[in-house]
Amino acid sequence: MIRPGHLRRLFVFAILAGLALAGLGARLYVLQVVKHDHYREIVDDNTQRTFVKQPRRGDIVDADGHVLATSLPVKRVLADPSLIYPYQAEVARAVAPLLSMSEGELLHALRPLRTNDTGVVYTNRFVDLKRKLTYDQWSEVTQAIAQVSFDVDEEFLSRKERMFFRNLRRRGIYAEEDFQRIYPSGRLASHVLGYVQEVERILTNGSSRAASIEMTGIYGIEHWLDGKLKGTRGWRVTEMDRRAREIVVFREQDVEPRPGLNVTLTIDMFIQNVVEEQLAEAMKKFNPKSACAVVVRPSTGEILALANVPDFDPNFPSKSDDWSRKNRVIADMHEPGSTFKIVVVSGALNEQTVTPNDVFFCENGRWMFKGKPLHDHDNGYGNLTVEGIITHSSNIGSAKIAVYRLGEEKLYDYMTRFGFGQPTGITLDGEIRGWVKHWKKWDGLAVSRIPMGHAITTTPLQMAMAMSAIANEGKLMRPMLIDSLRGENGEVFVKFQPQTVRQVISPHAAKQMVAALKTVPAKDGTAPKAALEHYTVAGKTGTAQVPGGKAGYIPKKYVSSFIGFFPADNPEVCISVLIEEPDVKKGYYGGQTAAPYFKAIAEQVANYLKIKPDRNDSLGETLVGGTNSAPVNGVAARRP
Amino acid sequence: MANNRRNQSGAVRFVPALKAVLLCTLIGGSCVGYVLQKNKIYELGQQIGARQVKLDKIKKENQILADRYAAMQLPQRLAERVRDLKLGLVPPQRQQIVWISEPPPIAPATNALPAQFVQLNRKP
């Protein structure tokens, strides 16, 4: 018989139980529904791991496929001090020499507790010990850790203790995959290649976070083509067991990285090496502030070599200063000096306001124009033909051509048509445009000063491309530094083609100009030291003063240059050599300082490229199966 | 009758028991099979993982060797070797090069066959 009291108690109990169940249900609802995302995140964090797969940065190779920059797989050594404690001393003793660290330094890094910036003490679970360890070095480290003795007989340890030592050896010090950018040729073509810098990025994917170290191009081709070279990251989202081993069946996402494209340059390593050796010689002999050179193929605008001294080692860019890293060929401007006469004379020949045989009186070395004197070097000249003005590099003659036959507007027009005052379009950062004042803003004197390369500034590359335009029948080409972009297996993704900027002068005017320039490296010209034994050279010297000081120009400071091409009538190569502020006691004229290095470079380049000689007279003895007048087509056979 | 009933009832009880055993075996076997397959999948997954690690390592070693090979082929490195080993190798001197004039270009080819082939191809 149930009493009313029992019923009441039962009823109360039922209500309480109901409330308790409702409370539990509500709590369950909060945990499972309301806070679902939060707890899901915690669960995922405990089991899921995201690994970022770094793509291999593409190689940079020369025109012949020689590697100029590559990425080498290396190891990044990390440590979890919480797994090493209390055996830091033993581990540090065994590993420190292999990581090029002192024992004390490593011991400090492996301390079990650390304090953060806000003063909070926390367990030290992650230390970045060493980067860029080679695979061989890493295998030495793992061997050393495996052999380290902890003064305990591990056979008689408990299961837990054995597990501790196993974790210490396996995960106490561990490594991650990494890449190191290597420039096997060191300083060679450093200003073209540039260098990279490592940037650490934190990547998030939902609840997962992963650190990734990326190489970013900072300078040169490395920077210009950074997006193509760096490739695309891959990743893997997976689950780990309690021993930190991957459970492959629970892999959720696995995307392979896409390696960066390989870049083939137009630079030829052999020619680059020749040029850099010669510039080093020039530095030794004339002790200049700097020197630079560029070798161009006039018909295509391909740059076969581009060199500067002082230079730097891209493997260790931080050890060099800004001055050494400056690519003077594109980022330095000077008054070009007499090399600029090619612009004035070419313009006048193109306009047909002069012919190569027209005669100008050169005032015997001193000409007053608008109340200011203009001088020729040495004792000056009397009558000179247009060709003679180029041969002897007469300032007065070229000024008279500009003043009386071309005029300010036309002169300015040819300056811009030859590409001065605007970037050449080379695929490198930091190119400057030089300085060209609009003709309407010229003072009255400029028209007489610009023809001899004053009152204008140009980059060495602009001058080389202008000379190449004359060599290329008047066609100005865009300088070409990149030949192609290729995939991992050599397949071509992008092939760059030569680009014509514009026809600056007619082929006929260019031919007349070449004939005049051929007289420069002759006995009577300003650069006999540039003449080659087996090739006809066309070129022009330049000796410019350095602006500054009270007098407008600094005494005894010059920029000497020589730009030439060969074989003159069928040019294969144009070479520009510029020496900044050579020791005046040893010489400062372009013909004295730069021309010999032009010759040294040209001889080796001609031999290397097997360029057909065009001066048969000097080959009389070595010709086989024909007379001296027979065409020589560059088929070389070496005597045993 | 009684015997018959006993026999009958015994026969009746045996069949459901057999069915039950078979059903249990089937369910049990399926479960064991499922577990075995799961284990196999896990093992194969681990093997795939291990082989992927190995393949990755081999690829990287291959890359290192390729880079080392490329570095050994660099012109400067070759020049250094020539110097170190005192091989005395130098570029050919001008006097050692013989320039041979090429014969004049051959006249453009025609479609006509040489005489001996013309004879053979002629129809009777």
GROMACS .gro file of C-alpha atoms in nm, chain A residues 12-314:
model
  303
   12VAL     CA    1   0.981   1.517  -0.532
   13PHE     CA    2   1.245   1.263  -0.624
   14ALA     CA    3   1.105   1.240  -0.975
   15ILE     CA    4   1.116   1.617  -1.010
   16LEU     CA    5   1.471   1.632  -0.879
   17ALA     CA    6   1.578   1.348  -1.102
   18GLY     CA    7   1.402   1.517  -1.392
   19LEU     CA    8   1.574   1.846  -1.314
   20ALA     CA    9   1.908   1.669  -1.283
   21LEU     CA   10   1.851   1.497  -1.615
   22ALA     CA   11   1.738   1.824  -1.772
   23GLY     CA   12   2.051   1.989  -1.631
   24LEU     CA   13   2.267   1.714  -1.769
   25GLY     CA   14   2.086   1.738  -2.100
   26ALA     CA   15   2.136   2.111  -2.107
   27ARG     CA   16   2.503   2.068  -2.025
   28LEU     CA   17   2.530   1.806  -2.295
   29TYR     CA   18   2.364   2.046  -2.537
   30VAL     CA   19   2.609   2.318  -2.445
   31LEU     CA   20   2.907   2.086  -2.486
   32GLN     CA   21   2.791   1.911  -2.801
   33VAL     CA   22   2.612   2.188  -2.983
   34VAL     CA   23   2.687   2.532  -2.848
   35LYS     CA   24   3.058   2.473  -2.785
   36HIS     CA   25   3.094   2.217  -3.059
   37ASP     CA   26   3.344   2.418  -3.260
   38HIS     CA   27   3.554   2.500  -2.958
   39TYR     CA   28   3.590   2.140  -2.847
   40ARG     CA   29   3.628   2.018  -3.201
   41GLU     CA   30   3.923   2.252  -3.230
   42ILE     CA   31   4.078   2.111  -2.913
   43VAL     CA   32   4.029   1.754  -3.034
   44ASP     CA   33   4.172   1.834  -3.375
   45ASP     CA   34   4.462   2.012  -3.214
   46ASN     CA   35   4.542   1.702  -3.012
   47THR     CA   36   4.534   1.463  -3.303
   48GLN     CA   37   4.562   1.652  -3.628
   49ARG     CA   38   4.883   1.796  -3.760
   50THR     CA   39   4.942   2.013  -4.063
   51PHE     CA   40   5.277   1.984  -4.235
   52VAL     CA   41   5.383   2.242  -4.487
   53LYS     CA   42   5.585   2.104  -4.774
   54GLN     CA   43   5.832   2.357  -4.903
   55PRO     CA   44   5.870   2.373  -5.280
   56ARG     CA   45   6.218   2.358  -5.421
   57ARG     CA   46   6.323   2.698  -5.551
   58GLY     CA   47   6.411   2.679  -5.920
   59ASP     CA   48   6.767   2.686  -6.047
   60ILE     CA   49   6.925   2.968  -6.241
   61VAL     CA   50   7.147   2.838  -6.517
   62ASP     CA   51   7.359   3.002  -6.785
   63ALA     CA   52   7.303   2.974  -7.160
   64ASP     CA   53   7.497   2.644  -7.163
   65GLY     CA   54   7.307   2.496  -6.869
   66HIS     CA   55   7.579   2.550  -6.610
   67VAL     CA   56   7.425   2.602  -6.269
   68LEU     CA   57   7.460   2.955  -6.133
   69ALA     CA   58   7.214   2.923  -5.844
   70THR     CA   59   7.055   2.613  -5.698
   71SER     CA   60   6.868   2.493  -5.390
   72LEU     CA   61   7.026   2.219  -5.188
   73PRO     CA   62   6.818   2.004  -4.949
   74VAL     CA   63   6.948   2.055  -4.596
   75LYS     CA   64   6.827   1.999  -4.241
   76ARG     CA   65   6.704   2.242  -3.981
   77VAL     CA   66   6.796   2.109  -3.636
   78LEU     CA   67   6.543   2.161  -3.357
   79ALA     CA   68   6.524   2.043  -2.998
   80ASP     CA   69   6.260   1.969  -2.735
   81PRO     CA   70   6.446   2.035  -2.405
   82SER     CA   71   6.156   1.897  -2.201
   83LEU     CA   72   6.243   1.552  -2.338
   84ILE     CA   73   6.615   1.591  -2.267
   85TYR     CA   74   6.601   1.711  -1.906
   86PRO     CA   75   6.801   1.623  -1.690
   87TYR     CA   76   7.061   1.496  -1.941
   88GLN     CA   77   7.132   1.828  -2.118
   89ALA     CA   78   7.501   1.820  -2.026
   90GLU     CA   79   7.558   1.475  -2.180
   91VAL     CA   80   7.369   1.569  -2.497
   92ALA     CA   81   7.543   1.906  -2.529
   93ARG     CA   82   7.885   1.743  -2.489
   94ALA     CA   83   7.813   1.496  -2.769
   95VAL     CA   84   7.639   1.727  -3.013
   96ALA     CA   85   7.783   2.077  -2.966
   97PRO     CA   86   8.097   2.029  -3.183
   98LEU     CA   87   7.886   1.888  -3.467
   99LEU     CA   88   7.659   2.192  -3.459
  100SER     CA   89   7.955   2.434  -3.447
  101MET     CA   90   7.837   2.557  -3.107
  102SER     CA   91   8.011   2.577  -2.774
  103GLU     CA   92   7.898   2.335  -2.508
  104GLY     CA   93   7.790   2.622  -2.282
  105GLU     CA   94   7.589   2.781  -2.559
  106LEU     CA   95   7.406   2.457  -2.631
  107LEU     CA   96   7.350   2.389  -2.262
  108HIS     CA   97   7.190   2.730  -2.227
  109ALA     CA   98   6.966   2.669  -2.528
  110LEU     CA   99   6.852   2.334  -2.384
  111ARG     CA  100   6.747   2.471  -2.043
  112PRO     CA  101   6.412   2.317  -1.943
  113LEU     CA  102   6.241   2.639  -1.834
  114ARG     CA  103   6.228   2.975  -2.005
  115THR     CA  104   6.080   3.312  -1.925
  116ASN     CA  105   5.888   3.506  -2.186
  117ASP     CA  106   5.879   3.882  -2.236
  118THR     CA  107   5.601   3.926  -1.981
  119GLY     CA  108   5.798   3.739  -1.714
  120VAL     CA  109   5.593   3.417  -1.729
  121VAL     CA  110   5.798   3.100  -1.684
  122TYR     CA  111   5.710   2.819  -1.922
  123THR     CA  112   5.839   2.476  -2.022
  124ASN     CA  113   6.088   2.494  -2.301
  125ARG     CA  114   5.963   2.259  -2.573
  126PHE     CA  115   6.106   2.413  -2.888
  127VAL     CA  116   6.452   2.541  -2.969
  128ASP     CA  117   6.581   2.624  -3.315
  129LEU     CA  118   6.938   2.500  -3.279
  130LYS     CA  119   7.093   2.518  -3.622
  131ARG     CA  120   6.991   2.578  -3.979
  132LYS     CA  121   7.142   2.461  -4.306
  133LEU     CA  122   7.301   2.143  -4.180
  134THR     CA  123   7.394   1.910  -4.466
  135TYR     CA  124   7.258   1.556  -4.474
  136ASP     CA  125   7.604   1.420  -4.390
  137GLN     CA  126   7.634   1.649  -4.091
  138TRP     CA  127   7.287   1.554  -3.971
  139SER     CA  128   7.369   1.183  -3.994
  140GLU     CA  129   7.674   1.252  -3.773
  141VAL     CA  130   7.447   1.424  -3.521
  142THR     CA  131   7.202   1.131  -3.511
  143GLN     CA  132   7.489   0.887  -3.467
  144ALA     CA  133   7.631   1.095  -3.184
  145ILE     CA  134   7.294   1.105  -3.007
  146ALA     CA  135   7.249   0.728  -3.051
  147GLN     CA  136   7.588   0.664  -2.893
  148VAL     CA  137   7.567   0.911  -2.608
  149SER     CA  138   7.604   0.740  -2.268
  150PHE     CA  139   7.380   0.840  -1.976
  151ASP     CA  140   7.559   0.627  -1.710
  152VAL     CA  141   7.262   0.394  -1.666
  153ASP     CA  142   7.221   0.033  -1.763
  154GLU     CA  143   6.926   0.066  -1.997
  155GLU     CA  144   6.860  -0.312  -1.992
  156PHE     CA  145   6.750  -0.301  -1.628
  157LEU     CA  146   6.527   0.003  -1.654
  158SER     CA  147   6.153   0.003  -1.619
  159ARG     CA  148   5.937   0.029  -1.930
  160LYS     CA  149   5.864   0.395  -1.855
  161GLU     CA  150   6.231   0.478  -1.817
  162ARG     CA  151   6.321   0.294  -2.135
  163MET     CA  152   6.051   0.493  -2.313
  164PHE     CA  153   6.201   0.815  -2.175
  165PHE     CA  154   6.545   0.736  -2.321
  166ARG     CA  155   6.394   0.631  -2.650
  167ASN     CA  156   6.205   0.960  -2.675
  168LEU     CA  157   6.516   1.153  -2.578
  169ARG     CA  158   6.716   0.994  -2.859
  170ARG     CA  159   6.439   1.016  -3.116
  171ARG     CA  160   6.269   1.344  -3.043
  172GLY     CA  161   6.498   1.530  -2.806
  173ILE     CA  162   6.694   1.663  -3.099
  174TYR     CA  163   6.525   1.627  -3.434
  175ALA     CA  164   6.539   1.779  -3.782
  176GLU     CA  165   6.305   1.927  -4.037
  177GLU     CA  166   6.352   1.948  -4.410
  178ASP     CA  167   6.483   2.274  -4.542
  179PHE     CA  168   6.659   2.415  -4.846
  180GLN     CA  169   6.969   2.623  -4.879
  181ARG     CA  170   7.030   2.855  -5.171
  182ILE     CA  171   7.374   2.792  -5.313
  183TYR     CA  172   7.568   2.990  -5.570
  184PRO     CA  173   7.834   2.739  -5.676
  185SER     CA  174   8.038   2.996  -5.869
  186GLY     CA  175   8.059   3.234  -5.574
  187ARG     CA  176   8.099   3.591  -5.691
  188LEU     CA  177   8.051   3.516  -6.060
  189ALA     CA  178   7.763   3.721  -6.204
  190SER     CA  179   7.660   3.818  -5.852
  191HIS     CA  180   7.500   4.145  -5.967
  192VAL     CA  181   7.286   3.959  -6.217
  193LEU     CA  182   7.185   3.671  -5.993
  194GLY     CA  183   7.122   3.874  -5.679
  195TYR     CA  184   7.049   3.684  -5.360
  196VAL     CA  185   6.769   3.558  -5.136
  197GLN     CA  186   6.667   3.614  -4.779
  198GLU     CA  187   6.480   3.377  -4.551
  199VAL     CA  188   6.145   3.489  -4.418
  200GLU     CA  189   5.952   3.295  -4.155
  201ARG     CA  190   5.578   3.272  -4.211
  202ILE     CA  191   5.306   3.130  -3.988
  203LEU     CA  192   5.043   2.954  -4.194
  204THR     CA  193   4.700   2.876  -4.055
  205ASN     CA  194   4.454   2.622  -4.183
  206GLY     CA  195   4.142   2.618  -3.968
  207SER     CA  196   4.270   2.534  -3.624
  208SER     CA  197   4.613   2.419  -3.745
  209ARG     CA  198   4.912   2.646  -3.750
  210ALA     CA  199   5.238   2.567  -3.918
  211ALA     CA  200   5.562   2.762  -3.939
  212SER     CA  201   5.731   2.782  -4.273
  213ILE     CA  202   6.060   2.935  -4.374
  214GLU     CA  203   6.054   3.075  -4.724
  215MET     CA  204   6.327   3.208  -4.944
  216THR     CA  205   6.246   3.545  -5.095
  217GLY     CA  206   6.451   3.702  -5.371
  218ILE     CA  207   6.591   4.034  -5.263
  219TYR     CA  208   6.801   4.143  -5.554
  220GLY     CA  209   6.884   4.066  -5.916
  221ILE     CA  210   6.712   3.787  -6.108
  222GLU     CA  211   6.628   3.622  -5.776
  223HIS     CA  212   6.403   3.919  -5.705
  224TRP     CA  213   6.283   3.991  -6.057
  225LEU     CA  214   6.160   3.635  -6.108
  226ASP     CA  215   6.086   3.554  -5.744
  227GLY     CA  216   5.728   3.449  -5.818
  228LYS     CA  217   5.839   3.204  -6.087
  229LEU     CA  218   6.139   3.069  -5.898
  230LYS     CA  219   5.977   3.006  -5.561
  231GLY     CA  220   5.712   2.753  -5.670
  232THR     CA  221   5.397   2.664  -5.475
  233ARG     CA  222   5.380   2.519  -5.126
  234GLY     CA  223   5.225   2.178  -5.064
  235TRP     CA  224   5.072   2.056  -4.740
  236ARG     CA  225   4.954   1.747  -4.554
  237VAL     CA  226   4.680   1.734  -4.294
  238THR     CA  227   4.703   1.409  -4.101
  239GLU     CA  228   4.669   1.249  -3.760
  240MET     CA  229   4.946   1.140  -3.530
  241ASP     CA  230   4.955   0.863  -3.270
  242ARG     CA  231   5.087   0.914  -2.918
  243ARG     CA  232   5.439   0.827  -3.032
  244ALA     CA  233   5.414   1.113  -3.281
  245ARG     CA  234   5.401   0.875  -3.576
  246GLU     CA  235   5.171   0.952  -3.861
  247ILE     CA  236   4.856   0.740  -3.899
  248VAL     CA  237   4.861   0.730  -4.275
  249VAL     CA  238   4.502   0.603  -4.310
  250PHE     CA  239   4.376   0.918  -4.140
  251ARG     CA  240   4.544   1.150  -4.386
  252GLU     CA  241   4.286   1.407  -4.487
  253GLN     CA  242   4.473   1.623  -4.736
  254ASP     CA  243   4.800   1.555  -4.912
  255VAL     CA  244   4.904   1.807  -5.173
  256GLU     CA  245   5.251   1.786  -5.322
  257PRO     CA  246   5.447   2.111  -5.359
  258ARG     CA  247   5.509   2.241  -5.710
  259PRO     CA  248   5.877   2.325  -5.759
  260GLY     CA  249   5.973   2.665  -5.895
  261LEU     CA  250   6.064   2.710  -6.259
  262ASN     CA  251   6.426   2.697  -6.368
  263VAL     CA  252   6.553   3.014  -6.531
  264THR     CA  253   6.793   3.000  -6.823
  265LEU     CA  254   6.985   3.322  -6.866
  266THR     CA  255   7.151   3.453  -7.179
  267ILE     CA  256   7.465   3.497  -6.972
  268ASP     CA  257   7.746   3.266  -7.071
  269MET     CA  258   7.949   3.157  -6.773
  270PHE     CA  259   8.275   3.133  -6.967
  271ILE     CA  260   8.242   3.485  -7.109
  272GLN     CA  261   8.132   3.616  -6.770
  273ASN     CA  262   8.441   3.460  -6.615
  274VAL     CA  263   8.666   3.615  -6.880
  275VAL     CA  264   8.511   3.958  -6.825
  276GLU     CA  265   8.540   3.938  -6.446
  277GLU     CA  266   8.903   3.825  -6.467
  278GLN     CA  267   8.985   4.120  -6.693
  279LEU     CA  268   8.805   4.366  -6.467
  280ALA     CA  269   9.002   4.229  -6.172
  281GLU     CA  270   9.320   4.290  -6.373
  282ALA     CA  271   9.206   4.645  -6.447
  283MET     CA  272   9.141   4.703  -6.077
  284LYS     CA  273   9.490   4.582  -5.998
  285LYS     CA  274   9.659   4.793  -6.264
  286PHE     CA  275   9.469   5.122  -6.248
  287ASN     CA  276   9.336   5.106  -5.893
  288PRO     CA  277   9.004   5.268  -5.992
  289LYS     CA  278   8.703   5.332  -5.772
  290SER     CA  279   8.508   5.075  -5.970
  291ALA     CA  280   8.494   4.906  -6.308
  292CYS     CA  281   8.219   4.744  -6.505
  293ALA     CA  282   8.169   4.574  -6.838
  294VAL     CA  283   7.889   4.434  -7.046
  295VAL     CA  284   7.898   4.201  -7.346
  296VAL     CA  285   7.599   4.215  -7.580
  297ARG     CA  286   7.502   4.029  -7.895
  298PRO     CA  287   7.390   4.327  -8.111
  299SER     CA  288   7.151   4.138  -8.337
  300THR     CA  289   6.935   4.009  -8.052
  301GLY     CA  290   7.020   4.225  -7.752
  302GLU     CA  291   7.123   3.914  -7.557
  303ILE     CA  292   7.355   3.996  -7.271
  304LEU     CA  293   7.636   3.743  -7.264
  305ALA     CA  294   7.813   3.894  -6.963
  306LEU     CA  295   7.748   4.173  -6.718
  307ALA     CA  296   8.007   4.237  -6.453
  308ASN     CA  297   8.098   4.490  -6.186
  309VAL     CA  298   8.387   4.524  -5.946
  310PRO     CA  299   8.383   4.551  -5.652
  311ASP     CA  300   8.143   4.262  -5.632
  312PHE     CA  301   8.002   4.040  -5.359
  313ASP     CA  302   7.944   3.677  -5.276
  314PRO     CA  303   7.569   3.603  -5.293
   0.00000   0.00000   0.00000
